[in-house]
Amino acid sequence: MMTPSEVCKQLSISTSTLRKYSLRFESEGILFKRNKSNSRIYTVTEVAALRESMTLTKSGGKTFENAVREAAEGLKGASTITPENGVMTTSRQPLS
């Protein structure tokens, strides 16, 4: 799990940018875990989704809203396994 400051450093973004993206992900149904002081904490998978949405937005390939929506959908189909919870990341394939 990563703190907001660790995520900002890794992605080279400001805390306000991270907050903007996090709030948008939450509006798409992605609820980040919180620590005892109620700060968001992020998994490696969530950070990868944040990075993906930022890349899509910066490249002009997608609007901010569409980039986040696409990345959020990807998160909804993944299970994250971390050292803390002992679960590995797997992608679920949609049923056809």
Short mmCIF file of N, CA and C in Angstrom, two decimals:
data_model
loop_
_atom_site.label_atom_id
_atom_site.label_comp_id
_atom_site.label_asym_id
_atom_site.label_seq_id
_atom_site.Cartn_x
_atom_site.Cartn_y
_atom_site.Cartn_z
N MET A 1 0.84 -1.17 0.00
CA MET A 1 0.00 0.00 0.00
C MET A 1 0.89 1.24 0.00
N MET A 2 0.43 2.24 -0.71
CA MET A 2 1.21 3.46 -0.86
C MET A 2 0.43 4.67 -0.34
N THR A 3 1.15 5.58 0.29
CA THR A 3 0.54 6.82 0.77
C THR A 3 0.37 7.79 -0.40
N PRO A 4 -0.47 8.81 -0.23
CA PRO A 4 -0.60 9.80 -1.29
C PRO A 4 0.73 10.45 -1.67
N SER A 5 1.57 10.75 -0.70
CA SER A 5 2.85 11.39 -1.04
C SER A 5 3.74 10.45 -1.84
N GLU A 6 3.69 9.15 -1.55
CA GLU A 6 4.47 8.18 -2.33
C GLU A 6 3.95 8.08 -3.76
N VAL A 7 2.63 8.11 -3.91
CA VAL A 7 2.03 8.05 -5.24
C VAL A 7 2.39 9.30 -6.04
N CYS A 8 2.29 10.46 -5.39
CA CYS A 8 2.63 11.72 -6.07
C CYS A 8 4.07 11.71 -6.55
N LYS A 9 4.95 11.21 -5.71
CA LYS A 9 6.36 11.15 -6.08
C LYS A 9 6.57 10.20 -7.26
N GLN A 10 5.95 9.03 -7.19
CA GLN A 10 6.11 8.03 -8.25
C GLN A 10 5.56 8.52 -9.58
N LEU A 11 4.44 9.24 -9.54
CA LEU A 11 3.79 9.70 -10.77
C LEU A 11 4.22 11.11 -11.17
N SER A 12 5.03 11.74 -10.35
CA SER A 12 5.49 13.12 -10.60
C SER A 12 4.32 14.08 -10.78
N ILE A 13 3.40 14.03 -9.82
CA ILE A 13 2.24 14.90 -9.85
C ILE A 13 2.06 15.58 -8.50
N SER A 14 1.23 16.60 -8.47
CA SER A 14 0.94 17.31 -7.23
C SER A 14 -0.16 16.57 -6.45
N THR A 15 -0.28 16.90 -5.18
CA THR A 15 -1.34 16.28 -4.38
C THR A 15 -2.72 16.68 -4.88
N SER A 16 -2.85 17.90 -5.39
CA SER A 16 -4.16 18.32 -5.91
C SER A 16 -4.54 17.53 -7.16
N THR A 17 -3.57 17.19 -7.99
CA THR A 17 -3.85 16.36 -9.17
C THR A 17 -4.26 14.95 -8.74
N LEU A 18 -3.56 14.39 -7.78
CA LEU A 18 -3.92 13.06 -7.28
C LEU A 18 -5.32 13.09 -6.70
N ARG A 19 -5.64 14.11 -5.95
CA ARG A 19 -6.97 14.24 -5.35
C ARG A 19 -8.04 14.32 -6.45
N LYS A 20 -7.78 15.10 -7.49
CA LYS A 20 -8.72 15.24 -8.61
C LYS A 20 -9.01 13.89 -9.25
N TYR A 21 -7.96 13.14 -9.56
CA TYR A 21 -8.13 11.83 -10.17
C TYR A 21 -8.81 10.86 -9.21
N SER A 22 -8.40 10.88 -7.95
CA SER A 22 -8.98 9.96 -6.96
C SER A 22 -10.48 10.20 -6.80
N LEU A 23 -10.88 11.47 -6.73
CA LEU A 23 -12.30 11.78 -6.61
C LEU A 23 -13.08 11.30 -7.83
N ARG A 24 -12.48 11.44 -9.00
CA ARG A 24 -13.15 10.98 -10.22
C ARG A 24 -13.27 9.46 -10.23
N PHE A 25 -12.20 8.76 -9.80
CA PHE A 25 -12.28 7.29 -9.70
C PHE A 25 -13.37 6.90 -8.73
N GLU A 26 -13.47 7.61 -7.62
CA GLU A 26 -14.50 7.29 -6.63
C GLU A 26 -15.90 7.51 -7.20
N SER A 27 -16.06 8.51 -8.06
CA SER A 27 -17.36 8.73 -8.69
C SER A 27 -17.72 7.60 -9.66
N GLU A 28 -16.69 6.85 -10.08
CA GLU A 28 -16.89 5.69 -10.96
C GLU A 28 -17.04 4.39 -10.15
N GLY A 29 -17.07 4.50 -8.83
CA GLY A 29 -17.30 3.32 -7.98
C GLY A 29 -16.06 2.68 -7.40
N ILE A 30 -14.89 3.27 -7.62
CA ILE A 30 -13.65 2.74 -7.06
C ILE A 30 -13.42 3.42 -5.72
N LEU A 31 -13.53 2.67 -4.64
CA LEU A 31 -13.33 3.23 -3.31
C LEU A 31 -11.96 2.82 -2.80
N PHE A 32 -11.13 3.80 -2.57
CA PHE A 32 -9.78 3.53 -2.07
C PHE A 32 -9.84 3.25 -0.57
N LYS A 33 -8.96 2.38 -0.13
CA LYS A 33 -8.86 2.12 1.31
C LYS A 33 -8.35 3.38 1.99
N ARG A 34 -8.61 3.49 3.26
CA ARG A 34 -8.19 4.64 4.05
C ARG A 34 -7.39 4.15 5.25
N ASN A 35 -6.41 4.98 5.68
CA ASN A 35 -5.65 4.63 6.88
C ASN A 35 -6.35 5.20 8.10
N LYS A 36 -5.72 5.06 9.25
CA LYS A 36 -6.34 5.50 10.51
C LYS A 36 -6.60 7.00 10.55
N SER A 37 -5.83 7.78 9.80
CA SER A 37 -6.05 9.23 9.76
C SER A 37 -6.97 9.63 8.61
N ASN A 38 -7.62 8.64 7.98
CA ASN A 38 -8.60 8.81 6.91
C ASN A 38 -7.99 9.28 5.59
N SER A 39 -6.69 9.13 5.42
CA SER A 39 -6.05 9.43 4.13
C SER A 39 -6.19 8.22 3.23
N ARG A 40 -6.35 8.47 1.95
CA ARG A 40 -6.41 7.35 1.00
C ARG A 40 -5.07 6.63 0.99
N ILE A 41 -5.14 5.33 0.78
CA ILE A 41 -3.94 4.53 0.54
C ILE A 41 -4.20 3.73 -0.74
N TYR A 42 -3.14 3.54 -1.51
CA TYR A 42 -3.28 3.01 -2.87
C TYR A 42 -2.51 1.70 -3.04
N THR A 43 -3.11 0.79 -3.79
CA THR A 43 -2.41 -0.45 -4.16
C THR A 43 -1.60 -0.18 -5.42
N VAL A 44 -0.71 -1.08 -5.73
CA VAL A 44 0.08 -0.98 -6.96
C VAL A 44 -0.84 -0.99 -8.17
N THR A 45 -1.87 -1.80 -8.13
CA THR A 45 -2.83 -1.88 -9.24
C THR A 45 -3.56 -0.56 -9.43
N GLU A 46 -3.96 0.08 -8.33
CA GLU A 46 -4.64 1.37 -8.41
C GLU A 46 -3.71 2.45 -8.97
N VAL A 47 -2.45 2.43 -8.55
CA VAL A 47 -1.49 3.40 -9.07
C VAL A 47 -1.29 3.20 -10.57
N ALA A 48 -1.25 1.96 -11.01
CA ALA A 48 -1.12 1.68 -12.44
C ALA A 48 -2.33 2.22 -13.21
N ALA A 49 -3.52 2.10 -12.64
CA ALA A 49 -4.72 2.62 -13.29
C ALA A 49 -4.69 4.15 -13.33
N LEU A 50 -4.21 4.76 -12.26
CA LEU A 50 -4.06 6.22 -12.25
C LEU A 50 -3.09 6.65 -13.35
N ARG A 51 -1.96 5.95 -13.44
CA ARG A 51 -0.95 6.28 -14.46
C ARG A 51 -1.54 6.13 -15.86
N GLU A 52 -2.26 5.06 -16.08
CA GLU A 52 -2.87 4.81 -17.39
C GLU A 52 -3.83 5.93 -17.77
N SER A 53 -4.69 6.33 -16.84
CA SER A 53 -5.67 7.37 -17.14
C SER A 53 -4.98 8.70 -17.39
N MET A 54 -3.91 8.99 -16.66
CA MET A 54 -3.16 10.23 -16.86
C MET A 54 -2.47 10.24 -18.22
N THR A 55 -1.92 9.11 -18.61
CA THR A 55 -1.25 9.00 -19.90
C THR A 55 -2.24 9.21 -21.04
N LEU A 56 -3.40 8.57 -20.94
CA LEU A 56 -4.43 8.72 -21.97
C LEU A 56 -4.91 10.16 -22.07
N THR A 57 -5.05 10.83 -20.93
CA THR A 57 -5.51 12.22 -20.93
C THR A 57 -4.45 13.14 -21.52
N LYS A 58 -3.19 12.96 -21.11
CA LYS A 58 -2.11 13.83 -21.58
C LYS A 58 -1.85 13.66 -23.07
N SER A 59 -2.00 12.45 -23.57
CA SER A 59 -1.74 12.21 -24.99
C SER A 59 -2.84 12.77 -25.89
N GLY A 60 -3.94 13.14 -25.28
CA GLY A 60 -5.06 13.65 -26.07
C GLY A 60 -5.92 12.54 -26.65
N GLY A 61 -5.59 11.30 -26.29
CA GLY A 61 -6.34 10.16 -26.81
C GLY A 61 -7.74 10.05 -26.23
N LYS A 62 -7.93 10.56 -25.02
CA LYS A 62 -9.22 10.47 -24.34
C LYS A 62 -9.43 11.71 -23.49
N THR A 63 -10.68 12.02 -23.24
CA THR A 63 -10.98 13.09 -22.29
C THR A 63 -10.66 12.58 -20.89
N PHE A 64 -10.50 13.50 -19.96
CA PHE A 64 -10.26 13.13 -18.57
C PHE A 64 -11.31 12.14 -18.08
N GLU A 65 -12.57 12.46 -18.30
CA GLU A 65 -13.67 11.61 -17.82
C GLU A 65 -13.63 10.22 -18.45
N ASN A 66 -13.41 10.15 -19.77
CA ASN A 66 -13.38 8.85 -20.45
C ASN A 66 -12.15 8.04 -20.06
N ALA A 67 -11.02 8.68 -19.88
CA ALA A 67 -9.80 7.98 -19.48
C ALA A 67 -9.98 7.35 -18.10
N VAL A 68 -10.55 8.11 -17.18
CA VAL A 68 -10.77 7.58 -15.83
C VAL A 68 -11.82 6.47 -15.86
N ARG A 69 -12.88 6.66 -16.63
CA ARG A 69 -13.93 5.64 -16.72
C ARG A 69 -13.35 4.32 -17.23
N GLU A 70 -12.52 4.40 -18.26
CA GLU A 70 -11.91 3.20 -18.84
C GLU A 70 -10.99 2.51 -17.83
N ALA A 71 -10.16 3.29 -17.15
CA ALA A 71 -9.25 2.72 -16.16
C ALA A 71 -10.01 2.15 -14.97
N ALA A 72 -11.09 2.81 -14.57
CA ALA A 72 -11.91 2.32 -13.45
C ALA A 72 -12.56 0.99 -13.80
N GLU A 73 -13.03 0.87 -15.03
CA GLU A 73 -13.63 -0.40 -15.46
C GLU A 73 -12.60 -1.52 -15.39
N GLY A 74 -11.36 -1.21 -15.76
CA GLY A 74 -10.30 -2.21 -15.65
C GLY A 74 -10.05 -2.62 -14.21
N LEU A 75 -10.12 -1.67 -13.30
CA LEU A 75 -9.94 -1.99 -11.88
C LEU A 75 -11.08 -2.84 -11.34
N LYS A 76 -12.26 -2.59 -11.81
CA LYS A 76 -13.42 -3.36 -11.32
C LYS A 76 -13.31 -4.83 -11.70
N GLY A 77 -12.57 -5.12 -12.76
CA GLY A 77 -12.42 -6.50 -13.21
C GLY A 77 -11.17 -7.17 -12.70
N ALA A 78 -10.47 -6.53 -11.76
CA ALA A 78 -9.21 -7.09 -11.24
C ALA A 78 -9.31 -7.33 -9.74
N SER A 79 -8.68 -8.39 -9.30
CA SER A 79 -8.55 -8.66 -7.87
C SER A 79 -7.10 -8.42 -7.52
N THR A 80 -6.87 -7.66 -6.49
CA THR A 80 -5.50 -7.34 -6.12
C THR A 80 -5.04 -8.17 -4.94
N ILE A 81 -3.90 -8.78 -5.08
CA ILE A 81 -3.28 -9.51 -4.00
C ILE A 81 -2.05 -8.73 -3.57
N THR A 82 -1.99 -8.41 -2.33
CA THR A 82 -0.86 -7.66 -1.81
C THR A 82 -0.22 -8.44 -0.68
N PRO A 83 0.98 -8.06 -0.26
CA PRO A 83 1.58 -8.74 0.88
C PRO A 83 0.69 -8.66 2.12
N GLU A 84 -0.10 -7.58 2.22
CA GLU A 84 -0.97 -7.40 3.37
C GLU A 84 -2.15 -8.36 3.37
N ASN A 85 -2.72 -8.63 2.19
CA ASN A 85 -3.92 -9.48 2.17
C ASN A 85 -3.68 -10.86 1.57
N GLY A 86 -2.48 -11.10 1.03
CA GLY A 86 -2.14 -12.41 0.52
C GLY A 86 -2.82 -12.79 -0.78
N VAL A 87 -3.41 -11.87 -1.49
CA VAL A 87 -4.13 -12.16 -2.73
C VAL A 87 -3.31 -11.67 -3.91
N MET A 88 -3.34 -12.41 -5.01
CA MET A 88 -2.58 -12.01 -6.20
C MET A 88 -3.50 -11.32 -7.19
N THR A 89 -2.90 -10.54 -8.09
CA THR A 89 -3.70 -9.83 -9.09
C THR A 89 -4.09 -10.77 -10.22
N THR A 90 -5.37 -10.80 -10.49
CA THR A 90 -5.89 -11.60 -11.58
C THR A 90 -6.92 -10.79 -12.33
N SER A 91 -6.99 -10.98 -13.62
CA SER A 91 -8.02 -10.31 -14.41
C SER A 91 -9.15 -11.28 -14.66
N ARG A 92 -10.34 -10.80 -14.48
CA ARG A 92 -11.52 -11.60 -14.77
C ARG A 92 -11.99 -11.29 -16.17
N GLN A 93 -12.26 -12.30 -16.91
CA GLN A 93 -12.75 -12.12 -18.26
C GLN A 93 -14.26 -11.99 -18.22
N PRO A 94 -14.83 -11.05 -18.98
CA PRO A 94 -16.29 -10.93 -19.01
C PRO A 94 -16.91 -12.19 -19.60
N LEU A 95 -18.09 -12.51 -19.08
CA LEU A 95 -18.80 -13.68 -19.60
C LEU A 95 -19.42 -13.32 -20.94
N SER A 96 -19.27 -14.22 -21.89
CA SER A 96 -19.82 -13.95 -23.22
C SER A 96 -21.10 -14.71 -23.42
#
